[in-house]
Amino acid sequence: MNIRLEKLRSLINIDLNNVCMVGICGIGGIGKTTIAKALYNEILNQFEGVSFLANVREKSKNDFGLLQLQQQLLNDILKRKNREISNVHEGINVIKNVLYLRRVLVVLDDVDNLRQLEHLVGKHDWFGQGSRILITTRDRHLLDAHGVDKPYHEIEELNSEEALQLLSLYAFKQNFPQEDYKDLPDHTVKYAKGLPLALQVLGSHLCKKTPSEWESELRKLEREPAPEIQNVLKISYDGLDRTQREIFLDIACFFKGQDKEFVSRILDGCDFYAKSGFRVLRDRCLITILDNKIHMHDLIQQMGWHIVREQYPKEPGKWSRLWEPKDVFHVLTRNTGTEEIEGIFLDMSTSEQLQFTTKAFKMMNKLRLLKVHQDANCQPLSHLI
């Protein structure tokens, strides 16, 4: 934790006498709350008043929830029961009038709406000189819109050594794996891709399992992800609008690793306003753009796959997207496709020989993406279809 706190310590620089708002962002389960708590506990004694407002997203779904958070903020810092606030607008005035001369440390954990920031930590001049406001969020755009100081602190994934240690702490109750499990811990670390939540959940779940049970569980996870992990990741997806969800699912199923401009042209052809959608997905840490290519964490991609499959797990003909050769083969050869199918990508180099007729597409009235491709070593497509 010390190594991971070093950059955050430099960003807040408590030796300076200014008021500083610091954003901590990253995907769900990456450790934003953990690192914010660690820093809060380390430096809280250097402030006149402190408050850690946890689960802001959950607690502020209406004005009453925001009002309670305002009350908690004041009670924490003043160390006494403050006079009751009748509404959130009064709460804003009380916070400004009471805290503008105090050097305070405030953490807003899991912010997902600009109103939360406006009603709880408004502007820099709400607080006394030397105050520090830490904000954890999955959405960088909220930090931009509120005028949070840059640069933001982006939580990075654990490297393989750190990930193996964390997994071992939960699975074996020690810092290293047991020898008789051979490569299984390494395979689990590879699956988790440095996401601390996944390592913690999987380690706890696999604790006391035999090597054969562990191997079986890993095979299951490739098709059926752990709900404790997926539910956390899916919060970011649930906050998207309809078009943004379509773009996200298309990337997860078809376009991960592809050139951004190429994908943008295709999605704009579907009336999806790709550039706007990419910005939202990037701000919400669902994708990254590197060297003009679109990247996505493997567990977020798996979450997208699960969303497509979850309603009809054994009926691929009713999915909106088909991308795995065996599922495409099943639908096209058995003519089970329905009007729900919007996209089909088939890599013939990974598929057995495929024979089907135009009847396979008869019910696919919403089909908008169709890609059938093969590598140079495969026999011509015309021989297969």
Short mmCIF file of N, CA, C and O in Angstrom, two decimals, residues 129-224:
data_model
loop_
_atom_site.label_atom_id
_atom_site.label_comp_id
_atom_site.label_asym_id
_atom_site.label_seq_id
_atom_site.Cartn_x
_atom_site.Cartn_y
_atom_site.Cartn_z
N GLN A 129 -8.23 27.30 4.53
CA GLN A 129 -6.93 27.08 3.90
C GLN A 129 -6.29 25.79 4.42
O GLN A 129 -6.34 25.48 5.61
N GLY A 130 -5.69 25.03 3.49
CA GLY A 130 -5.04 23.77 3.85
C GLY A 130 -5.98 22.59 3.81
O GLY A 130 -5.55 21.45 4.07
N SER A 131 -7.26 22.80 3.49
CA SER A 131 -8.22 21.69 3.44
C SER A 131 -7.95 20.78 2.25
O SER A 131 -7.45 21.22 1.20
N ARG A 132 -8.31 19.51 2.41
CA ARG A 132 -8.15 18.53 1.34
C ARG A 132 -9.45 17.77 1.17
O ARG A 132 -10.01 17.23 2.14
N ILE A 133 -9.94 17.73 -0.08
CA ILE A 133 -11.18 17.03 -0.41
C ILE A 133 -10.82 15.90 -1.38
O ILE A 133 -10.31 16.16 -2.48
N LEU A 134 -11.07 14.66 -0.99
CA LEU A 134 -10.80 13.50 -1.85
C LEU A 134 -12.12 12.96 -2.38
O LEU A 134 -13.08 12.78 -1.62
N ILE A 135 -12.17 12.70 -3.69
CA ILE A 135 -13.40 12.24 -4.33
C ILE A 135 -13.09 10.97 -5.13
O ILE A 135 -12.25 11.00 -6.03
N THR A 136 -13.74 9.86 -4.79
CA THR A 136 -13.57 8.64 -5.57
C THR A 136 -14.77 8.47 -6.50
O THR A 136 -15.91 8.67 -6.09
N THR A 137 -14.49 8.11 -7.74
CA THR A 137 -15.55 7.97 -8.73
C THR A 137 -15.11 7.08 -9.87
O THR A 137 -13.91 6.91 -10.11
N ARG A 138 -16.08 6.54 -10.58
CA ARG A 138 -15.80 5.80 -11.82
C ARG A 138 -15.89 6.72 -13.04
O ARG A 138 -15.63 6.26 -14.15
N ASP A 139 -16.32 7.96 -12.83
CA ASP A 139 -16.65 8.84 -13.95
C ASP A 139 -15.76 10.09 -13.92
O ASP A 139 -15.99 11.02 -13.15
N ARG A 140 -14.76 10.14 -14.80
CA ARG A 140 -13.85 11.29 -14.86
C ARG A 140 -14.60 12.58 -15.22
O ARG A 140 -14.19 13.66 -14.82
N HIS A 141 -15.65 12.46 -16.00
CA HIS A 141 -16.36 13.66 -16.46
C HIS A 141 -16.93 14.46 -15.29
O HIS A 141 -16.97 15.69 -15.33
N LEU A 142 -17.35 13.78 -14.23
CA LEU A 142 -17.85 14.49 -13.05
C LEU A 142 -16.76 15.37 -12.45
O LEU A 142 -17.03 16.49 -12.00
N LEU A 143 -15.54 14.86 -12.44
CA LEU A 143 -14.42 15.64 -11.90
C LEU A 143 -14.15 16.85 -12.77
O LEU A 143 -13.91 17.96 -12.27
N ASP A 144 -14.22 16.67 -14.10
CA ASP A 144 -14.03 17.80 -15.01
C ASP A 144 -15.13 18.84 -14.81
O ASP A 144 -14.85 20.04 -14.71
N ALA A 145 -16.38 18.38 -14.75
CA ALA A 145 -17.51 19.29 -14.66
C ALA A 145 -17.51 20.08 -13.35
O ALA A 145 -17.98 21.22 -13.31
N HIS A 146 -16.96 19.49 -12.29
CA HIS A 146 -16.97 20.16 -10.99
C HIS A 146 -15.73 21.02 -10.76
O HIS A 146 -15.67 21.76 -9.78
N GLY A 147 -14.77 20.92 -11.66
CA GLY A 147 -13.56 21.73 -11.49
C GLY A 147 -12.59 21.19 -10.47
O GLY A 147 -11.87 21.96 -9.80
N VAL A 148 -12.54 19.86 -10.34
CA VAL A 148 -11.59 19.23 -9.43
C VAL A 148 -10.17 19.43 -9.97
O VAL A 148 -9.94 19.39 -11.18
N ASP A 149 -9.24 19.65 -9.06
CA ASP A 149 -7.86 19.92 -9.47
C ASP A 149 -7.27 18.75 -10.25
O ASP A 149 -7.49 17.59 -9.92
N LYS A 150 -6.50 19.09 -11.27
CA LYS A 150 -5.81 18.07 -12.06
C LYS A 150 -4.33 18.06 -11.69
O LYS A 150 -3.81 19.06 -11.21
N PRO A 151 -3.64 16.94 -11.92
CA PRO A 151 -4.13 15.70 -12.53
C PRO A 151 -4.91 14.84 -11.55
O PRO A 151 -4.76 14.98 -10.34
N TYR A 152 -5.76 13.97 -12.10
CA TYR A 152 -6.49 13.02 -11.26
C TYR A 152 -5.59 11.82 -10.94
O TYR A 152 -4.61 11.56 -11.64
N HIS A 153 -5.93 11.13 -9.87
CA HIS A 153 -5.18 9.93 -9.49
C HIS A 153 -5.91 8.70 -10.05
O HIS A 153 -6.99 8.35 -9.60
N GLU A 154 -5.32 8.10 -11.07
CA GLU A 154 -5.92 6.92 -11.70
C GLU A 154 -5.32 5.68 -11.09
O GLU A 154 -4.11 5.47 -11.14
N ILE A 155 -6.18 4.84 -10.50
CA ILE A 155 -5.70 3.62 -9.86
C ILE A 155 -5.31 2.60 -10.92
O ILE A 155 -6.10 2.29 -11.82
N GLU A 156 -4.11 2.08 -10.81
CA GLU A 156 -3.63 1.09 -11.78
C GLU A 156 -3.89 -0.32 -11.28
O GLU A 156 -4.01 -0.57 -10.07
N GLU A 157 -3.97 -1.24 -12.23
CA GLU A 157 -4.14 -2.65 -11.87
C GLU A 157 -2.89 -3.16 -11.17
O GLU A 157 -1.79 -2.63 -11.35
N LEU A 158 -3.05 -4.19 -10.36
CA LEU A 158 -1.91 -4.81 -9.70
C LEU A 158 -1.04 -5.52 -10.73
O LEU A 158 -1.56 -6.10 -11.70
N ASN A 159 0.27 -5.50 -10.52
CA ASN A 159 1.12 -6.31 -11.39
C ASN A 159 1.01 -7.78 -10.97
O ASN A 159 0.38 -8.11 -9.96
N SER A 160 1.60 -8.67 -11.74
CA SER A 160 1.40 -10.11 -11.51
C SER A 160 1.91 -10.56 -10.15
O SER A 160 1.29 -11.41 -9.48
N GLU A 161 3.02 -9.97 -9.68
CA GLU A 161 3.56 -10.35 -8.38
C GLU A 161 2.64 -9.91 -7.25
O GLU A 161 2.34 -10.67 -6.32
N GLU A 162 2.17 -8.65 -7.33
CA GLU A 162 1.24 -8.15 -6.31
C GLU A 162 -0.06 -8.95 -6.33
O GLU A 162 -0.63 -9.28 -5.28
N ALA A 163 -0.54 -9.26 -7.53
CA ALA A 163 -1.80 -9.99 -7.67
C ALA A 163 -1.69 -11.39 -7.06
O ALA A 163 -2.62 -11.87 -6.39
N LEU A 164 -0.56 -12.05 -7.28
CA LEU A 164 -0.37 -13.39 -6.72
C LEU A 164 -0.32 -13.34 -5.19
O LEU A 164 -0.86 -14.22 -4.51
N GLN A 165 0.28 -12.30 -4.65
CA GLN A 165 0.32 -12.15 -3.18
C GLN A 165 -1.09 -11.95 -2.62
O GLN A 165 -1.46 -12.57 -1.62
N LEU A 166 -1.86 -11.08 -3.27
CA LEU A 166 -3.21 -10.79 -2.78
C LEU A 166 -4.09 -12.04 -2.88
O LEU A 166 -4.83 -12.37 -1.94
N LEU A 167 -4.02 -12.74 -3.99
CA LEU A 167 -4.78 -13.98 -4.14
C LEU A 167 -4.40 -14.98 -3.06
O LEU A 167 -5.27 -15.62 -2.44
N SER A 168 -3.10 -15.12 -2.81
CA SER A 168 -2.62 -16.10 -1.82
C SER A 168 -3.09 -15.76 -0.42
O SER A 168 -3.39 -16.65 0.39
N LEU A 169 -3.17 -14.47 -0.09
CA LEU A 169 -3.64 -14.07 1.24
C LEU A 169 -5.05 -14.57 1.50
O LEU A 169 -5.38 -14.99 2.62
N TYR A 170 -5.88 -14.56 0.47
CA TYR A 170 -7.27 -14.99 0.65
C TYR A 170 -7.43 -16.50 0.43
O TYR A 170 -8.25 -17.13 1.09
N ALA A 171 -6.68 -17.06 -0.49
CA ALA A 171 -6.85 -18.48 -0.82
C ALA A 171 -6.07 -19.40 0.12
O ALA A 171 -6.54 -20.49 0.47
N PHE A 172 -4.86 -18.96 0.53
CA PHE A 172 -3.99 -19.82 1.33
C PHE A 172 -3.64 -19.23 2.69
O PHE A 172 -2.89 -19.84 3.46
N LYS A 173 -4.12 -18.01 2.97
CA LYS A 173 -3.84 -17.33 4.24
C LYS A 173 -2.35 -17.11 4.46
O LYS A 173 -1.84 -17.13 5.57
N GLN A 174 -1.63 -16.88 3.36
CA GLN A 174 -0.20 -16.58 3.39
C GLN A 174 0.14 -15.80 2.13
O GLN A 174 -0.70 -15.65 1.24
N ASN A 175 1.38 -15.31 2.05
CA ASN A 175 1.76 -14.42 0.94
C ASN A 175 2.14 -15.14 -0.34
O ASN A 175 2.46 -14.49 -1.32
N PHE A 176 2.11 -16.46 -0.35
CA PHE A 176 2.53 -17.20 -1.53
C PHE A 176 1.66 -18.46 -1.65
O PHE A 176 1.11 -18.96 -0.67
N PRO A 177 1.52 -19.01 -2.85
CA PRO A 177 0.66 -20.18 -3.05
C PRO A 177 1.31 -21.47 -2.57
O PRO A 177 2.54 -21.56 -2.44
N GLN A 178 0.49 -22.46 -2.30
CA GLN A 178 1.00 -23.78 -1.94
C GLN A 178 1.51 -24.49 -3.19
O GLN A 178 0.93 -24.38 -4.28
N GLU A 179 2.58 -25.27 -3.02
CA GLU A 179 3.25 -25.88 -4.17
C GLU A 179 2.37 -26.88 -4.91
O GLU A 179 2.45 -27.02 -6.13
N ASP A 180 1.52 -27.62 -4.18
CA ASP A 180 0.76 -28.68 -4.84
C ASP A 180 -0.35 -28.14 -5.75
O ASP A 180 -1.03 -28.93 -6.42
N TYR A 181 -0.52 -26.82 -5.81
CA TYR A 181 -1.52 -26.25 -6.71
C TYR A 181 -0.92 -25.87 -8.07
O TYR A 181 -1.63 -25.40 -8.95
N LYS A 182 0.39 -26.06 -8.20
CA LYS A 182 1.10 -25.88 -9.46
C LYS A 182 0.78 -24.53 -10.11
O LYS A 182 0.96 -23.49 -9.51
N ASP A 183 0.25 -24.55 -11.36
CA ASP A 183 0.03 -23.31 -12.11
C ASP A 183 -1.35 -22.71 -11.89
O ASP A 183 -1.66 -21.66 -12.47
N LEU A 184 -2.18 -23.33 -11.06
CA LEU A 184 -3.55 -22.85 -10.91
C LEU A 184 -3.63 -21.42 -10.38
O LEU A 184 -4.41 -20.61 -10.90
N PRO A 185 -2.84 -21.04 -9.35
CA PRO A 185 -2.88 -19.64 -8.92
C PRO A 185 -2.48 -18.67 -10.03
O PRO A 185 -3.07 -17.59 -10.16
N ASP A 186 -1.48 -19.04 -10.83
CA ASP A 186 -1.06 -18.17 -11.93
C ASP A 186 -2.18 -18.01 -12.95
O ASP A 186 -2.40 -16.91 -13.49
N HIS A 187 -2.90 -19.09 -13.23
CA HIS A 187 -4.03 -19.00 -14.16
C HIS A 187 -5.13 -18.09 -13.60
O HIS A 187 -5.77 -17.35 -14.34
N THR A 188 -5.34 -18.16 -12.30
CA THR A 188 -6.35 -17.32 -11.66
C THR A 188 -5.95 -15.85 -11.73
O THR A 188 -6.78 -14.98 -12.01
N VAL A 189 -4.68 -15.57 -11.49
CA VAL A 189 -4.17 -14.20 -11.59
C VAL A 189 -4.34 -13.68 -13.01
O VAL A 189 -4.73 -12.53 -13.23
N LYS A 190 -4.06 -14.53 -13.98
CA LYS A 190 -4.23 -14.13 -15.38
C LYS A 190 -5.68 -13.81 -15.68
O LYS A 190 -5.99 -12.86 -16.41
N TYR A 191 -6.59 -14.58 -15.13
CA TYR A 191 -8.02 -14.34 -15.33
C TYR A 191 -8.44 -13.00 -14.71
O TYR A 191 -9.20 -12.24 -15.30
N ALA A 192 -7.95 -12.70 -13.52
CA ALA A 192 -8.37 -11.49 -12.79
C ALA A 192 -7.78 -10.22 -13.39
O ALA A 192 -8.30 -9.12 -13.16
N LYS A 193 -6.70 -10.33 -14.15
CA LYS A 193 -6.08 -9.18 -14.82
C LYS A 193 -5.82 -8.01 -13.86
O LYS A 193 -6.09 -6.85 -14.17
N GLY A 194 -5.30 -8.31 -12.67
CA GLY A 194 -4.87 -7.26 -11.76
C GLY A 194 -5.97 -6.52 -11.04
O GLY A 194 -5.72 -5.50 -10.40
N LEU A 195 -7.22 -7.02 -11.10
CA LEU A 195 -8.33 -6.35 -10.42
C LEU A 195 -8.42 -6.86 -8.99
O LEU A 195 -8.75 -8.02 -8.76
N PRO A 196 -8.15 -6.01 -7.99
CA PRO A 196 -8.13 -6.47 -6.59
C PRO A 196 -9.43 -7.13 -6.14
O PRO A 196 -9.40 -8.14 -5.43
N LEU A 197 -10.58 -6.58 -6.53
CA LEU A 197 -11.85 -7.18 -6.13
C LEU A 197 -11.95 -8.62 -6.61
O LEU A 197 -12.36 -9.53 -5.87
N ALA A 198 -11.57 -8.86 -7.87
CA ALA A 198 -11.64 -10.21 -8.42
C ALA A 198 -10.72 -11.16 -7.67
O ALA A 198 -11.08 -12.30 -7.36
N LEU A 199 -9.53 -10.70 -7.35
CA LEU A 199 -8.56 -11.53 -6.63
C LEU A 199 -9.07 -11.87 -5.23
O LEU A 199 -8.92 -13.00 -4.76
N GLN A 200 -9.68 -10.89 -4.57
CA GLN A 200 -10.21 -11.11 -3.23
C GLN A 200 -11.38 -12.10 -3.27
O GLN A 200 -11.45 -13.05 -2.48
N VAL A 201 -12.32 -11.87 -4.20
CA VAL A 201 -13.50 -12.74 -4.31
C VAL A 201 -13.10 -14.16 -4.68
O VAL A 201 -13.55 -15.14 -4.06
N LEU A 202 -12.25 -14.29 -5.68
CA LEU A 202 -11.84 -15.62 -6.13
C LEU A 202 -11.01 -16.33 -5.07
O LEU A 202 -11.19 -17.53 -4.84
N GLY A 203 -10.10 -15.59 -4.43
CA GLY A 203 -9.29 -16.21 -3.39
C GLY A 203 -10.15 -16.73 -2.25
O GLY A 203 -9.94 -17.86 -1.77
N SER A 204 -11.12 -15.94 -1.81
CA SER A 204 -12.01 -16.38 -0.73
C SER A 204 -12.85 -17.57 -1.17
O SER A 204 -13.07 -18.51 -0.40
N HIS A 205 -13.30 -17.55 -2.42
CA HIS A 205 -14.16 -18.62 -2.93
C HIS A 205 -13.39 -19.93 -3.10
O HIS A 205 -13.93 -21.02 -2.89
N LEU A 206 -12.11 -19.81 -3.49
CA LEU A 206 -11.31 -21.01 -3.76
C LEU A 206 -10.58 -21.53 -2.53
O LEU A 206 -9.95 -22.59 -2.59
N CYS A 207 -10.66 -20.80 -1.43
CA CYS A 207 -9.99 -21.22 -0.20
C CYS A 207 -10.47 -22.61 0.21
O CYS A 207 -11.68 -22.89 0.21
N LYS A 208 -9.53 -23.50 0.53
CA LYS A 208 -9.80 -24.87 0.98
C LYS A 208 -10.28 -25.80 -0.13
O LYS A 208 -10.62 -26.95 0.12
N LYS A 209 -10.32 -25.29 -1.38
CA LYS A 209 -10.71 -26.17 -2.50
C LYS A 209 -9.49 -26.99 -2.92
O LYS A 209 -8.35 -26.52 -2.87
N THR A 210 -9.74 -28.22 -3.33
CA THR A 210 -8.66 -29.07 -3.82
C THR A 210 -8.21 -28.57 -5.19
O THR A 210 -8.94 -27.83 -5.86
N PRO A 211 -7.00 -28.96 -5.64
CA PRO A 211 -6.55 -28.52 -6.96
C PRO A 211 -7.53 -28.88 -8.08
O PRO A 211 -7.76 -28.08 -8.98
N SER A 212 -8.13 -30.07 -8.03
CA SER A 212 -9.08 -30.46 -9.09
C SER A 212 -10.34 -29.61 -9.03
O SER A 212 -10.91 -29.22 -10.07
N GLU A 213 -10.80 -29.28 -7.81
CA GLU A 213 -11.97 -28.41 -7.67
C GLU A 213 -11.65 -26.99 -8.15
O GLU A 213 -12.48 -26.32 -8.77
N TRP A 214 -10.43 -26.55 -7.86
CA TRP A 214 -9.99 -25.22 -8.30
C TRP A 214 -9.99 -25.15 -9.83
O TRP A 214 -10.48 -24.19 -10.43
N GLU A 215 -9.43 -26.18 -10.47
CA GLU A 215 -9.36 -26.22 -11.93
C GLU A 215 -10.76 -26.21 -12.54
O GLU A 215 -11.04 -25.52 -13.54
N SER A 216 -11.66 -26.98 -11.94
CA SER A 216 -13.04 -27.01 -12.42
C SER A 216 -13.71 -25.64 -12.29
O SER A 216 -14.45 -25.20 -13.19
N GLU A 217 -13.45 -24.96 -11.19
CA GLU A 217 -14.04 -23.64 -10.97
C GLU A 217 -13.53 -22.64 -12.00
O GLU A 217 -14.29 -21.80 -12.49
N LEU A 218 -12.25 -22.71 -12.36
CA LEU A 218 -11.71 -21.80 -13.35
C LEU A 218 -12.36 -22.01 -14.72
O LEU A 218 -12.64 -21.05 -15.44
N ARG A 219 -12.60 -23.27 -15.07
CA ARG A 219 -13.28 -23.56 -16.35
C ARG A 219 -14.70 -22.98 -16.34
O ARG A 219 -15.17 -22.44 -17.34
N LYS A 220 -15.35 -23.08 -15.19
CA LYS A 220 -16.70 -22.54 -15.07
C LYS A 220 -16.70 -21.02 -15.20
O LYS A 220 -17.58 -20.44 -15.85
N LEU A 221 -15.71 -20.36 -14.61
CA LEU A 221 -15.65 -18.91 -14.63
C LEU A 221 -15.52 -18.35 -16.05
O LEU A 221 -15.97 -17.24 -16.33
N GLU A 222 -14.89 -19.11 -16.94
CA GLU A 222 -14.73 -18.64 -18.30
C GLU A 222 -16.07 -18.46 -19.00
O GLU A 222 -16.21 -17.66 -19.92
N ARG A 223 -17.08 -19.21 -18.55
CA ARG A 223 -18.41 -19.13 -19.16
C ARG A 223 -19.42 -18.45 -18.24
O ARG A 223 -20.35 -17.79 -18.72
N GLU A 224 -19.23 -18.58 -16.94
CA GLU A 224 -20.19 -18.05 -15.97
C GLU A 224 -19.44 -17.25 -14.90
O GLU A 224 -19.00 -17.80 -13.90
#
